[in-house]
Amino acid sequence: MLHDVRAFPQAPLQPLQLSWLSRAGIDVAVLRLDLIDPLISGNKAFKLLEHLNLAYANAAPGIISLGGAWSNHLHALAAAGKRFGFATAGLLRGQPQDTPTVRDLQAFGMHLHWLGYAGYRARHRADFWAPWQARYPHWQCVPEGGGGVLGAQGCAQIVAQARAQRSALGWDDYHGWWLAAGSGTTLAGLVLAEQGAHPVYGALAVPADHGVAPTVEALVGPAGAAYRLYDACRGGFAKVDESLLRFIAECEAESALPLEPVYTGKALLALRDQVEAGAFAAGTRLIFLHTGGLQGRRGFA
Ligand SMILES: Cc1ncc(COP(=O)(O)O)c(C=O)c1O
């Protein structure tokens, strides 16, 4: 039986001091979702929230979901299962791998099933879940990354967290959000919560043909005008290059903000590129959403 896990702690909103921001006269504050919990943190926690609440309402004995061998989503789900006392199963992409993330999933008690690559590609088929529902009766099936409408609804809470703290920074208002986008679910949640009040800028951690724009459009409907996507993937998902790593090291040294190369590092680098290209006027105030994922840094040690 699941426990009710409705409330998450407040993520701190912290000013970000970086020379390229001050040169351009841009104020950025970081909403540190990475700090809300040592394990169930980042945007993953918010994307899981409504899935967990539904599983709780349905008295589901467990939750089953999908991801890769470095999945931040499976990591947060498995940790939540262990913390709140519900069973979890993870369907993994590819052949069995021994990564620190996979070892954590095992330690948290998640049942693991490796689907191969072709088996994983079948995840969007209508009949994909049937054998898993037969194997795990009454368990809740959560889409890859905790996405879908429920995932976006949980992320809407993020906006309230920022609004509650902006005056403590001396900000009467802010002019937009900047965040990494993988499936676009988190971005869609912010767009829905903002209802056009502030634009949401998404830095794509995946190539442009990965379907983020249609996913966001399907989730936000007519609120869609209030967001924009920027290419930030640097040649492919999880592709890392020397200048990205140097940028991350420089930003961490200057600001002490921990970043990882797959999402948050690429998102901040794409922001620097836009700031230096003059995309934002001096005096602009942006909230950079730290979406967490720091457990994945172990893959780049
Ligand atoms: C650390 C991190 N940031 C950003 C994202 C992208 O989130 P979304 O899939 O909601 O766009 C993810 C998940 O995929 C993530 O793990």
mmCIF file with all atom_site columns, N, CA and C in Angstrom, residues 147-212:
data_model
loop_
_atom_site.group_PDB
_atom_site.id
_atom_site.type_symbol
_atom_site.label_atom_id
_atom_site.label_alt_id
_atom_site.label_comp_id
_atom_site.label_asym_id
_atom_site.label_entity_id
_atom_site.label_seq_id
_atom_site.pdbx_PDB_ins_code
_atom_site.Cartn_x
_atom_site.Cartn_y
_atom_site.Cartn_z
_atom_site.occupancy
_atom_site.B_iso_or_equiv
_atom_site.pdbx_formal_charge
_atom_site.auth_seq_id
_atom_site.auth_comp_id
_atom_site.auth_asym_id
_atom_site.auth_atom_id
_atom_site.pdbx_PDB_model_num
ATOM 1   N N  . GLY A 1 147 ? 6.231  11.261 -17.516 1.00 0.00 ? 147 GLY A N  1
ATOM 2   C CA . GLY A 1 147 ? 5.618  12.297 -18.360 1.00 0.00 ? 147 GLY A CA 1
ATOM 3   C C  . GLY A 1 147 ? 4.097  12.235 -18.383 1.00 0.00 ? 147 GLY A C  1
ATOM 4   N N  . GLY A 1 148 ? 3.549  12.810 -19.443 1.00 0.00 ? 148 GLY A N  1
ATOM 5   C CA . GLY A 1 148 ? 2.095  12.841 -19.622 1.00 0.00 ? 148 GLY A CA 1
ATOM 6   C C  . GLY A 1 148 ? 1.440  13.965 -18.823 1.00 0.00 ? 148 GLY A C  1
ATOM 7   N N  . VAL A 1 149 ? 0.118  13.959 -18.860 1.00 0.00 ? 149 VAL A N  1
ATOM 8   C CA . VAL A 1 149 ? -0.657 15.039 -18.218 1.00 0.00 ? 149 VAL A CA 1
ATOM 9   C C  . VAL A 1 149 ? -0.372 15.094 -16.716 1.00 0.00 ? 149 VAL A C  1
ATOM 10  N N  . LEU A 1 150 ? -0.304 13.919 -16.072 1.00 0.00 ? 150 LEU A N  1
ATOM 11  C CA . LEU A 1 150 ? -0.069 13.913 -14.620 1.00 0.00 ? 150 LEU A CA 1
ATOM 12  C C  . LEU A 1 150 ? 1.304  14.492 -14.289 1.00 0.00 ? 150 LEU A C  1
ATOM 13  N N  . GLY A 1 151 ? 2.295  14.161 -15.103 1.00 0.00 ? 151 GLY A N  1
ATOM 14  C CA . GLY A 1 151 ? 3.634  14.697 -14.890 1.00 0.00 ? 151 GLY A CA 1
ATOM 15  C C  . GLY A 1 151 ? 3.640  16.214 -14.988 1.00 0.00 ? 151 GLY A C  1
ATOM 16  N N  . ALA A 1 152 ? 2.978  16.745 -16.007 1.00 0.00 ? 152 ALA A N  1
ATOM 17  C CA . ALA A 1 152 ? 2.934  18.205 -16.195 1.00 0.00 ? 152 ALA A CA 1
ATOM 18  C C  . ALA A 1 152 ? 2.167  18.866 -15.052 1.00 0.00 ? 152 ALA A C  1
ATOM 19  N N  . GLN A 1 153 ? 1.077  18.235 -14.613 1.00 0.00 ? 153 GLN A N  1
ATOM 20  C CA . GLN A 1 153 ? 0.293  18.825 -13.505 1.00 0.00 ? 153 GLN A CA 1
ATOM 21  C C  . GLN A 1 153 ? 1.139  18.962 -12.243 1.00 0.00 ? 153 GLN A C  1
ATOM 22  N N  . GLY A 1 154 ? 1.941  17.949 -11.945 1.00 0.00 ? 154 GLY A N  1
ATOM 23  C CA . GLY A 1 154 ? 2.791  18.024 -10.754 1.00 0.00 ? 154 GLY A CA 1
ATOM 24  C C  . GLY A 1 154 ? 3.789  19.167 -10.859 1.00 0.00 ? 154 GLY A C  1
ATOM 25  N N  . CYS A 1 155 ? 4.278  19.415 -12.079 1.00 0.00 ? 155 CYS A N  1
ATOM 26  C CA . CYS A 1 155 ? 5.288  20.465 -12.260 1.00 0.00 ? 155 CYS A CA 1
ATOM 27  C C  . CYS A 1 155 ? 4.704  21.864 -12.130 1.00 0.00 ? 155 CYS A C  1
ATOM 28  N N  . ALA A 1 156 ? 3.386  21.987 -12.239 1.00 0.00 ? 156 ALA A N  1
ATOM 29  C CA . ALA A 1 156 ? 2.779  23.303 -12.086 1.00 0.00 ? 156 ALA A CA 1
ATOM 30  C C  . ALA A 1 156 ? 3.094  23.891 -10.705 1.00 0.00 ? 156 ALA A C  1
ATOM 31  N N  . GLN A 1 157 ? 3.285  23.038 -9.710  1.00 0.00 ? 157 GLN A N  1
ATOM 32  C CA . GLN A 1 157 ? 3.616  23.511 -8.343  1.00 0.00 ? 157 GLN A CA 1
ATOM 33  C C  . GLN A 1 157 ? 4.932  24.278 -8.277  1.00 0.00 ? 157 GLN A C  1
ATOM 34  N N  . ILE A 1 158 ? 5.792  24.017 -9.255  1.00 0.00 ? 158 ILE A N  1
ATOM 35  C CA . ILE A 1 158 ? 7.114  24.666 -9.249  1.00 0.00 ? 158 ILE A CA 1
ATOM 36  C C  . ILE A 1 158 ? 6.951  26.189 -9.337  1.00 0.00 ? 158 ILE A C  1
ATOM 37  N N  . VAL A 1 159 ? 5.992  26.611 -10.136 1.00 0.00 ? 159 VAL A N  1
ATOM 38  C CA . VAL A 1 159 ? 5.789  28.052 -10.325 1.00 0.00 ? 159 VAL A CA 1
ATOM 39  C C  . VAL A 1 159 ? 5.399  28.708 -9.002  1.00 0.00 ? 159 VAL A C  1
ATOM 40  N N  . ALA A 1 160 ? 4.520  28.054 -8.258  1.00 0.00 ? 160 ALA A N  1
ATOM 41  C CA . ALA A 1 160 ? 4.101  28.614 -6.959  1.00 0.00 ? 160 ALA A CA 1
ATOM 42  C C  . ALA A 1 160 ? 5.308  28.749 -6.033  1.00 0.00 ? 160 ALA A C  1
ATOM 43  N N  . GLN A 1 161 ? 6.212  27.796 -6.096  1.00 0.00 ? 161 GLN A N  1
ATOM 44  C CA . GLN A 1 161 ? 7.399  27.854 -5.224  1.00 0.00 ? 161 GLN A CA 1
ATOM 45  C C  . GLN A 1 161 ? 8.243  29.098 -5.544  1.00 0.00 ? 161 GLN A C  1
ATOM 46  N N  . ALA A 1 162 ? 8.405  29.393 -6.823  1.00 0.00 ? 162 ALA A N  1
ATOM 47  C CA . ALA A 1 162 ? 9.208  30.567 -7.198  1.00 0.00 ? 162 ALA A CA 1
ATOM 48  C C  . ALA A 1 162 ? 8.492  31.857 -6.817  1.00 0.00 ? 162 ALA A C  1
ATOM 49  N N  . ARG A 1 163 ? 7.196  31.923 -7.086  1.00 0.00 ? 163 ARG A N  1
ATOM 50  C CA . ARG A 1 163 ? 6.453  33.162 -6.799  1.00 0.00 ? 163 ARG A CA 1
ATOM 51  C C  . ARG A 1 163 ? 6.475  33.484 -5.309  1.00 0.00 ? 163 ARG A C  1
ATOM 52  N N  . ALA A 1 164 ? 6.450  32.427 -4.480  1.00 0.00 ? 164 ALA A N  1
ATOM 53  C CA . ALA A 1 164 ? 6.427  32.647 -3.031  1.00 0.00 ? 164 ALA A CA 1
ATOM 54  C C  . ALA A 1 164 ? 7.737  33.272 -2.542  1.00 0.00 ? 164 ALA A C  1
ATOM 55  N N  . GLN A 1 165 ? 8.806  33.184 -3.337  1.00 0.00 ? 165 GLN A N  1
ATOM 56  C CA . GLN A 1 165 ? 10.113 33.627 -2.838  1.00 0.00 ? 165 GLN A CA 1
ATOM 57  C C  . GLN A 1 165 ? 10.681 34.840 -3.561  1.00 0.00 ? 165 GLN A C  1
ATOM 58  N N  . ARG A 1 166 ? 10.042 35.287 -4.659  1.00 0.00 ? 166 ARG A N  1
ATOM 59  C CA . ARG A 1 166 ? 10.713 36.309 -5.475  1.00 0.00 ? 166 ARG A CA 1
ATOM 60  C C  . ARG A 1 166 ? 10.931 37.606 -4.693  1.00 0.00 ? 166 ARG A C  1
ATOM 61  N N  . SER A 1 167 ? 9.992  37.969 -3.782  1.00 0.00 ? 167 SER A N  1
ATOM 62  C CA . SER A 1 167 ? 10.166 39.246 -3.079  1.00 0.00 ? 167 SER A CA 1
ATOM 63  C C  . SER A 1 167 ? 11.360 39.186 -2.131  1.00 0.00 ? 167 SER A C  1
ATOM 64  N N  . ALA A 1 168 ? 11.706 37.990 -1.630  1.00 0.00 ? 168 ALA A N  1
ATOM 65  C CA . ALA A 1 168 ? 12.873 37.863 -0.750  1.00 0.00 ? 168 ALA A CA 1
ATOM 66  C C  . ALA A 1 168 ? 14.158 38.213 -1.504  1.00 0.00 ? 168 ALA A C  1
ATOM 67  N N  . LEU A 1 169 ? 14.130 38.123 -2.837  1.00 0.00 ? 169 LEU A N  1
ATOM 68  C CA . LEU A 1 169 ? 15.293 38.511 -3.646  1.00 0.00 ? 169 LEU A CA 1
ATOM 69  C C  . LEU A 1 169 ? 15.261 39.992 -3.977  1.00 0.00 ? 169 LEU A C  1
ATOM 70  N N  . GLY A 1 170 ? 14.197 40.667 -3.547  1.00 0.00 ? 170 GLY A N  1
ATOM 71  C CA . GLY A 1 170 ? 14.024 42.063 -3.920  1.00 0.00 ? 170 GLY A CA 1
ATOM 72  C C  . GLY A 1 170 ? 13.449 42.198 -5.324  1.00 0.00 ? 170 GLY A C  1
ATOM 73  N N  . TRP A 1 171 ? 12.886 41.129 -5.860  1.00 0.00 ? 171 TRP A N  1
ATOM 74  C CA . TRP A 1 171 ? 12.282 41.174 -7.201  1.00 0.00 ? 171 TRP A CA 1
ATOM 75  C C  . TRP A 1 171 ? 10.784 41.425 -7.051  1.00 0.00 ? 171 TRP A C  1
ATOM 76  N N  . ASP A 1 172 ? 10.262 42.484 -7.713  1.00 0.00 ? 172 ASP A N  1
ATOM 77  C CA . ASP A 1 172 ? 8.811  42.616 -7.718  1.00 0.00 ? 172 ASP A CA 1
ATOM 78  C C  . ASP A 1 172 ? 8.205  41.628 -8.721  1.00 0.00 ? 172 ASP A C  1
ATOM 79  N N  . ASP A 1 173 ? 8.991  41.277 -9.745  1.00 0.00 ? 173 ASP A N  1
ATOM 80  C CA . ASP A 1 173 ? 8.493  40.302 -10.725 1.00 0.00 ? 173 ASP A CA 1
ATOM 81  C C  . ASP A 1 173 ? 9.693  39.683 -11.441 1.00 0.00 ? 173 ASP A C  1
ATOM 82  N N  . TYR A 1 174 ? 9.434  38.711 -12.297 1.00 0.00 ? 174 TYR A N  1
ATOM 83  C CA . TYR A 1 174 ? 10.482 38.130 -13.146 1.00 0.00 ? 174 TYR A CA 1
ATOM 84  C C  . TYR A 1 174 ? 9.952  38.117 -14.574 1.00 0.00 ? 174 TYR A C  1
ATOM 85  N N  . HIS A 1 175 ? 10.860 37.891 -15.530 1.00 0.00 ? 175 HIS A N  1
ATOM 86  C CA . HIS A 1 175 ? 10.458 38.041 -16.938 1.00 0.00 ? 175 HIS A CA 1
ATOM 87  C C  . HIS A 1 175 ? 10.403 36.727 -17.699 1.00 0.00 ? 175 HIS A C  1
ATOM 88  N N  . GLY A 1 176 ? 10.760 35.630 -17.046 1.00 0.00 ? 176 GLY A N  1
ATOM 89  C CA . GLY A 1 176 ? 10.668 34.348 -17.749 1.00 0.00 ? 176 GLY A CA 1
ATOM 90  C C  . GLY A 1 176 ? 11.439 33.261 -17.036 1.00 0.00 ? 176 GLY A C  1
ATOM 91  N N  . TRP A 1 177 ? 11.214 32.045 -17.522 1.00 0.00 ? 177 TRP A N  1
ATOM 92  C CA . TRP A 1 177 ? 11.883 30.847 -16.996 1.00 0.00 ? 177 TRP A CA 1
ATOM 93  C C  . TRP A 1 177 ? 12.867 30.322 -18.032 1.00 0.00 ? 177 TRP A C  1
ATOM 94  N N  . TRP A 1 178 ? 13.956 29.718 -17.563 1.00 0.00 ? 178 TRP A N  1
ATOM 95  C CA . TRP A 1 178 ? 14.885 29.023 -18.460 1.00 0.00 ? 178 TRP A CA 1
ATOM 96  C C  . TRP A 1 178 ? 15.148 27.644 -17.844 1.00 0.00 ? 178 TRP A C  1
ATOM 97  N N  . LEU A 1 179 ? 14.958 26.595 -18.655 1.00 0.00 ? 179 LEU A N  1
ATOM 98  C CA . LEU A 1 179 ? 15.169 25.243 -18.102 1.00 0.00 ? 179 LEU A CA 1
ATOM 99  C C  . LEU A 1 179 ? 15.527 24.259 -19.207 1.00 0.00 ? 179 LEU A C  1
ATOM 100 N N  . ALA A 1 180 ? 16.136 23.149 -18.798 1.00 0.00 ? 180 ALA A N  1
ATOM 101 C CA . ALA A 1 180 ? 16.427 22.054 -19.727 1.00 0.00 ? 180 ALA A CA 1
ATOM 102 C C  . ALA A 1 180 ? 15.130 21.327 -20.068 1.00 0.00 ? 180 ALA A C  1
ATOM 103 N N  . ALA A 1 181 ? 15.011 20.908 -21.338 1.00 0.00 ? 181 ALA A N  1
ATOM 104 C CA . ALA A 1 181 ? 13.847 20.119 -21.753 1.00 0.00 ? 181 ALA A CA 1
ATOM 105 C C  . ALA A 1 181 ? 14.318 18.813 -22.375 1.00 0.00 ? 181 ALA A C  1
ATOM 106 N N  . GLY A 1 182 ? 13.711 17.704 -21.922 1.00 0.00 ? 182 GLY A N  1
ATOM 107 C CA . GLY A 1 182 ? 14.024 16.383 -22.478 1.00 0.00 ? 182 GLY A CA 1
ATOM 108 C C  . GLY A 1 182 ? 12.810 15.834 -23.211 1.00 0.00 ? 182 GLY A C  1
ATOM 109 N N  . SER A 1 183 ? 11.719 15.642 -22.460 1.00 0.00 ? 183 SER A N  1
ATOM 110 C CA . SER A 1 183 ? 10.446 15.298 -23.099 1.00 0.00 ? 183 SER A CA 1
ATOM 111 C C  . SER A 1 183 ? 9.589  16.548 -23.279 1.00 0.00 ? 183 SER A C  1
ATOM 112 N N  . GLY A 1 184 ? 9.862  17.584 -22.484 1.00 0.00 ? 184 GLY A N  1
ATOM 113 C CA . GLY A 1 184 ? 9.066  18.807 -22.530 1.00 0.00 ? 184 GLY A CA 1
ATOM 114 C C  . GLY A 1 184 ? 7.971  18.834 -21.469 1.00 0.00 ? 184 GLY A C  1
ATOM 115 N N  . THR A 1 185 ? 7.871  17.791 -20.650 1.00 0.00 ? 185 THR A N  1
ATOM 116 C CA . THR A 1 185 ? 6.791  17.709 -19.654 1.00 0.00 ? 185 THR A CA 1
ATOM 117 C C  . THR A 1 185 ? 6.919  18.804 -18.601 1.00 0.00 ? 185 THR A C  1
ATOM 118 N N  . THR A 1 186 ? 8.134  18.993 -18.087 1.00 0.00 ? 186 THR A N  1
ATOM 119 C CA . THR A 1 186 ? 8.327  19.998 -17.041 1.00 0.00 ? 186 THR A CA 1
ATOM 120 C C  . THR A 1 186 ? 8.011  21.389 -17.595 1.00 0.00 ? 186 THR A C  1
ATOM 121 N N  . LEU A 1 187 ? 8.526  21.664 -18.796 1.00 0.00 ? 187 LEU A N  1
ATOM 122 C CA . LEU A 1 187 ? 8.260  22.953 -19.433 1.00 0.00 ? 187 LEU A CA 1
ATOM 123 C C  . LEU A 1 187 ? 6.748  23.154 -19.595 1.00 0.00 ? 187 LEU A C  1
ATOM 124 N N  . ALA A 1 188 ? 6.052  22.095 -20.026 1.00 0.00 ? 188 ALA A N  1
ATOM 125 C CA . ALA A 1 188 ? 4.600  22.202 -20.209 1.00 0.00 ? 188 ALA A CA 1
ATOM 126 C C  . ALA A 1 188 ? 3.915  22.536 -18.887 1.00 0.00 ? 188 ALA A C  1
ATOM 127 N N  . GLY A 1 189 ? 4.396  21.932 -17.787 1.00 0.00 ? 189 GLY A N  1
ATOM 128 C CA . GLY A 1 189 ? 3.803  22.228 -16.471 1.00 0.00 ? 189 GLY A CA 1
ATOM 129 C C  . GLY A 1 189 ? 3.975  23.692 -16.107 1.00 0.00 ? 189 GLY A C  1
ATOM 130 N N  . LEU A 1 190 ? 5.137  24.260 -16.403 1.00 0.00 ? 190 LEU A N  1
ATOM 131 C CA . LEU A 1 190 ? 5.363  25.677 -16.099 1.00 0.00 ? 190 LEU A CA 1
ATOM 132 C C  . LEU A 1 190 ? 4.469  26.558 -16.974 1.00 0.00 ? 190 LEU A C  1
ATOM 133 N N  . VAL A 1 191 ? 4.381  26.204 -18.264 1.00 0.00 ? 191 VAL A N  1
ATOM 134 C CA . VAL A 1 191 ? 3.545  27.007 -19.175 1.00 0.00 ? 191 VAL A CA 1
ATOM 135 C C  . VAL A 1 191 ? 2.094  26.986 -18.699 1.00 0.00 ? 191 VAL A C  1
ATOM 136 N N  . LEU A 1 192 ? 1.625  25.818 -18.289 1.00 0.00 ? 192 LEU A N  1
ATOM 137 C CA . LEU A 1 192 ? 0.232  25.709 -17.824 1.00 0.00 ? 192 LEU A CA 1
ATOM 138 C C  . LEU A 1 192 ? 0.017  26.546 -16.569 1.00 0.00 ? 192 LEU A C  1
ATOM 139 N N  . ALA A 1 193 ? 0.984  26.498 -15.636 1.00 0.00 ? 193 ALA A N  1
ATOM 140 C CA . ALA A 1 193 ? 0.819  27.245 -14.390 1.00 0.00 ? 193 ALA A CA 1
ATOM 141 C C  . ALA A 1 193 ? 0.940  28.749 -14.633 1.00 0.00 ? 193 ALA A C  1
ATOM 142 N N  . GLU A 1 194 ? 1.789  29.151 -15.564 1.00 0.00 ? 194 GLU A N  1
ATOM 143 C CA . GLU A 1 194 ? 1.973  30.576 -15.825 1.00 0.00 ? 194 GLU A CA 1
ATOM 144 C C  . GLU A 1 194 ? 0.779  31.187 -16.556 1.00 0.00 ? 194 GLU A C  1
ATOM 145 N N  . GLN A 1 195 ? 0.077  30.374 -17.347 1.00 0.00 ? 195 GLN A N  1
ATOM 146 C CA . GLN A 1 195 ? -1.084 30.885 -18.100 1.00 0.00 ? 195 GLN A CA 1
ATOM 147 C C  . GLN A 1 195 ? -0.747 32.171 -18.859 1.00 0.00 ? 195 GLN A C  1
ATOM 148 N N  . GLY A 1 196 ? 0.439  32.202 -19.439 1.00 0.00 ? 196 GLY A N  1
ATOM 149 C CA . GLY A 1 196 ? 0.814  33.368 -20.249 1.00 0.00 ? 196 GLY A CA 1
ATOM 150 C C  . GLY A 1 196 ? 1.418  34.514 -19.459 1.00 0.00 ? 196 GLY A C  1
ATOM 151 N N  . ALA A 1 197 ? 1.452  34.426 -18.121 1.00 0.00 ? 197 ALA A N  1
ATOM 152 C CA . ALA A 1 197 ? 1.972  35.550 -17.318 1.00 0.00 ? 197 ALA A CA 1
ATOM 153 C C  . ALA A 1 197 ? 3.465  35.778 -17.566 1.00 0.00 ? 197 ALA A C  1
ATOM 154 N N  . HIS A 1 198 ? 4.222  34.708 -17.738 1.00 0.00 ? 198 HIS A N  1
ATOM 155 C CA . HIS A 1 198 ? 5.657  34.818 -18.027 1.00 0.00 ? 198 HIS A CA 1
ATOM 156 C C  . HIS A 1 198 ? 6.027  33.759 -19.043 1.00 0.00 ? 198 HIS A C  1
ATOM 157 N N  . PRO A 1 199 ? 6.896  34.079 -20.015 1.00 0.00 ? 199 PRO A N  1
ATOM 158 C CA . PRO A 1 199 ? 7.299  33.067 -20.995 1.00 0.00 ? 199 PRO A CA 1
ATOM 159 C C  . PRO A 1 199 ? 8.213  32.013 -20.384 1.00 0.00 ? 199 PRO A C  1
ATOM 160 N N  . VAL A 1 200 ? 8.215  30.838 -20.988 1.00 0.00 ? 200 VAL A N  1
ATOM 161 C CA . VAL A 1 200 ? 9.046  29.723 -20.523 1.00 0.00 ? 200 VAL A CA 1
ATOM 162 C C  . VAL A 1 200 ? 9.963  29.330 -21.683 1.00 0.00 ? 200 VAL A C  1
ATOM 163 N N  . TYR A 1 201 ? 11.287 29.395 -21.423 1.00 0.00 ? 201 TYR A N  1
ATOM 164 C CA . TYR A 1 201 ? 12.271 29.090 -22.460 1.00 0.00 ? 201 TYR A CA 1
ATOM 165 C C  . TYR A 1 201 ? 12.887 27.733 -22.171 1.00 0.00 ? 201 TYR A C  1
ATOM 166 N N  . GLY A 1 202 ? 12.777 26.815 -23.138 1.00 0.00 ? 202 GLY A N  1
ATOM 167 C CA . GLY A 1 202 ? 13.282 25.453 -22.950 1.00 0.00 ? 202 GLY A CA 1
ATOM 168 C C  . GLY A 1 202 ? 14.544 25.224 -23.760 1.00 0.00 ? 202 GLY A C  1
ATOM 169 N N  . ALA A 1 203 ? 15.609 24.763 -23.085 1.00 0.00 ? 203 ALA A N  1
ATOM 170 C CA . ALA A 1 203 ? 16.866 24.421 -23.756 1.00 0.00 ? 203 ALA A CA 1
ATOM 171 C C  . ALA A 1 203 ? 16.832 22.920 -24.031 1.00 0.00 ? 203 ALA A C  1
ATOM 172 N N  . LEU A 1 204 ? 16.757 22.562 -25.310 1.00 0.00 ? 204 LEU A N  1
ATOM 173 C CA . LEU A 1 204 ? 16.556 21.153 -25.678 1.00 0.00 ? 204 LEU A CA 1
ATOM 174 C C  . LEU A 1 204 ? 17.805 20.319 -25.446 1.00 0.00 ? 204 LEU A C  1
ATOM 175 N N  . ALA A 1 205 ? 17.676 19.312 -24.558 1.00 0.00 ? 205 ALA A N  1
ATOM 176 C CA . ALA A 1 205 ? 18.781 18.386 -24.297 1.00 0.00 ? 205 ALA A CA 1
ATOM 177 C C  . ALA A 1 205 ? 18.774 17.240 -25.302 1.00 0.00 ? 205 ALA A C  1
ATOM 178 N N  . VAL A 1 206 ? 17.772 17.225 -26.174 1.00 0.00 ? 206 VAL A N  1
ATOM 179 C CA . VAL A 1 206 ? 17.647 16.174 -27.194 1.00 0.00 ? 206 VAL A CA 1
ATOM 180 C C  . VAL A 1 206 ? 17.575 16.855 -28.556 1.00 0.00 ? 206 VAL A C  1
ATOM 181 N N  . PRO A 1 207 ? 17.875 16.113 -29.642 1.00 0.00 ? 207 PRO A N  1
ATOM 182 C CA . PRO A 1 207 ? 17.774 16.724 -30.971 1.00 0.00 ? 207 PRO A CA 1
ATOM 183 C C  . PRO A 1 207 ? 16.355 17.206 -31.275 1.00 0.00 ? 207 PRO A C  1
ATOM 184 N N  . ALA A 1 208 ? 16.273 18.167 -32.189 1.00 0.00 ? 208 ALA A N  1
ATOM 185 C CA . ALA A 1 208 ? 14.993 18.825 -32.475 1.00 0.00 ? 208 ALA A CA 1
ATOM 186 C C  . ALA A 1 208 ? 13.936 17.848 -33.002 1.00 0.00 ? 208 ALA A C  1
ATOM 187 N N  . ASP A 1 209 ? 14.375 16.705 -33.596 1.00 0.00 ? 209 ASP A N  1
ATOM 188 C CA . ASP A 1 209 ? 13.375 15.783 -34.149 1.00 0.00 ? 209 ASP A CA 1
ATOM 189 C C  . ASP A 1 209 ? 12.909 14.747 -33.121 1.00 0.00 ? 209 ASP A C  1
ATOM 190 N N  . HIS A 1 210 ? 13.170 14.991 -31.832 1.00 0.00 ? 210 HIS A N  1
ATOM 191 C CA . HIS A 1 210 ? 12.747 14.023 -30.812 1.00 0.00 ? 210 HIS A CA 1
ATOM 192 C C  . HIS A 1 210 ? 11.329 14.242 -30.293 1.00 0.00 ? 210 HIS A C  1
ATOM 193 N N  . GLY A 1 211 ? 10.600 15.144 -30.921 1.00 0.00 ? 211 GLY A N  1
ATOM 194 C CA . GLY A 1 211 ? 9.178  15.260 -30.622 1.00 0.00 ? 211 GLY A CA 1
ATOM 195 C C  . GLY A 1 211 ? 8.830  16.103 -29.404 1.00 0.00 ? 211 GLY A C  1
ATOM 196 N N  . VAL A 1 212 ? 9.770  16.957 -28.948 1.00 0.00 ? 212 VAL A N  1
ATOM 197 C CA . VAL A 1 212 ? 9.442  17.783 -27.779 1.00 0.00 ? 212 VAL A CA 1
ATOM 198 C C  . VAL A 1 212 ? 8.327  18.766 -28.114 1.00 0.00 ? 212 VAL A C  1
#
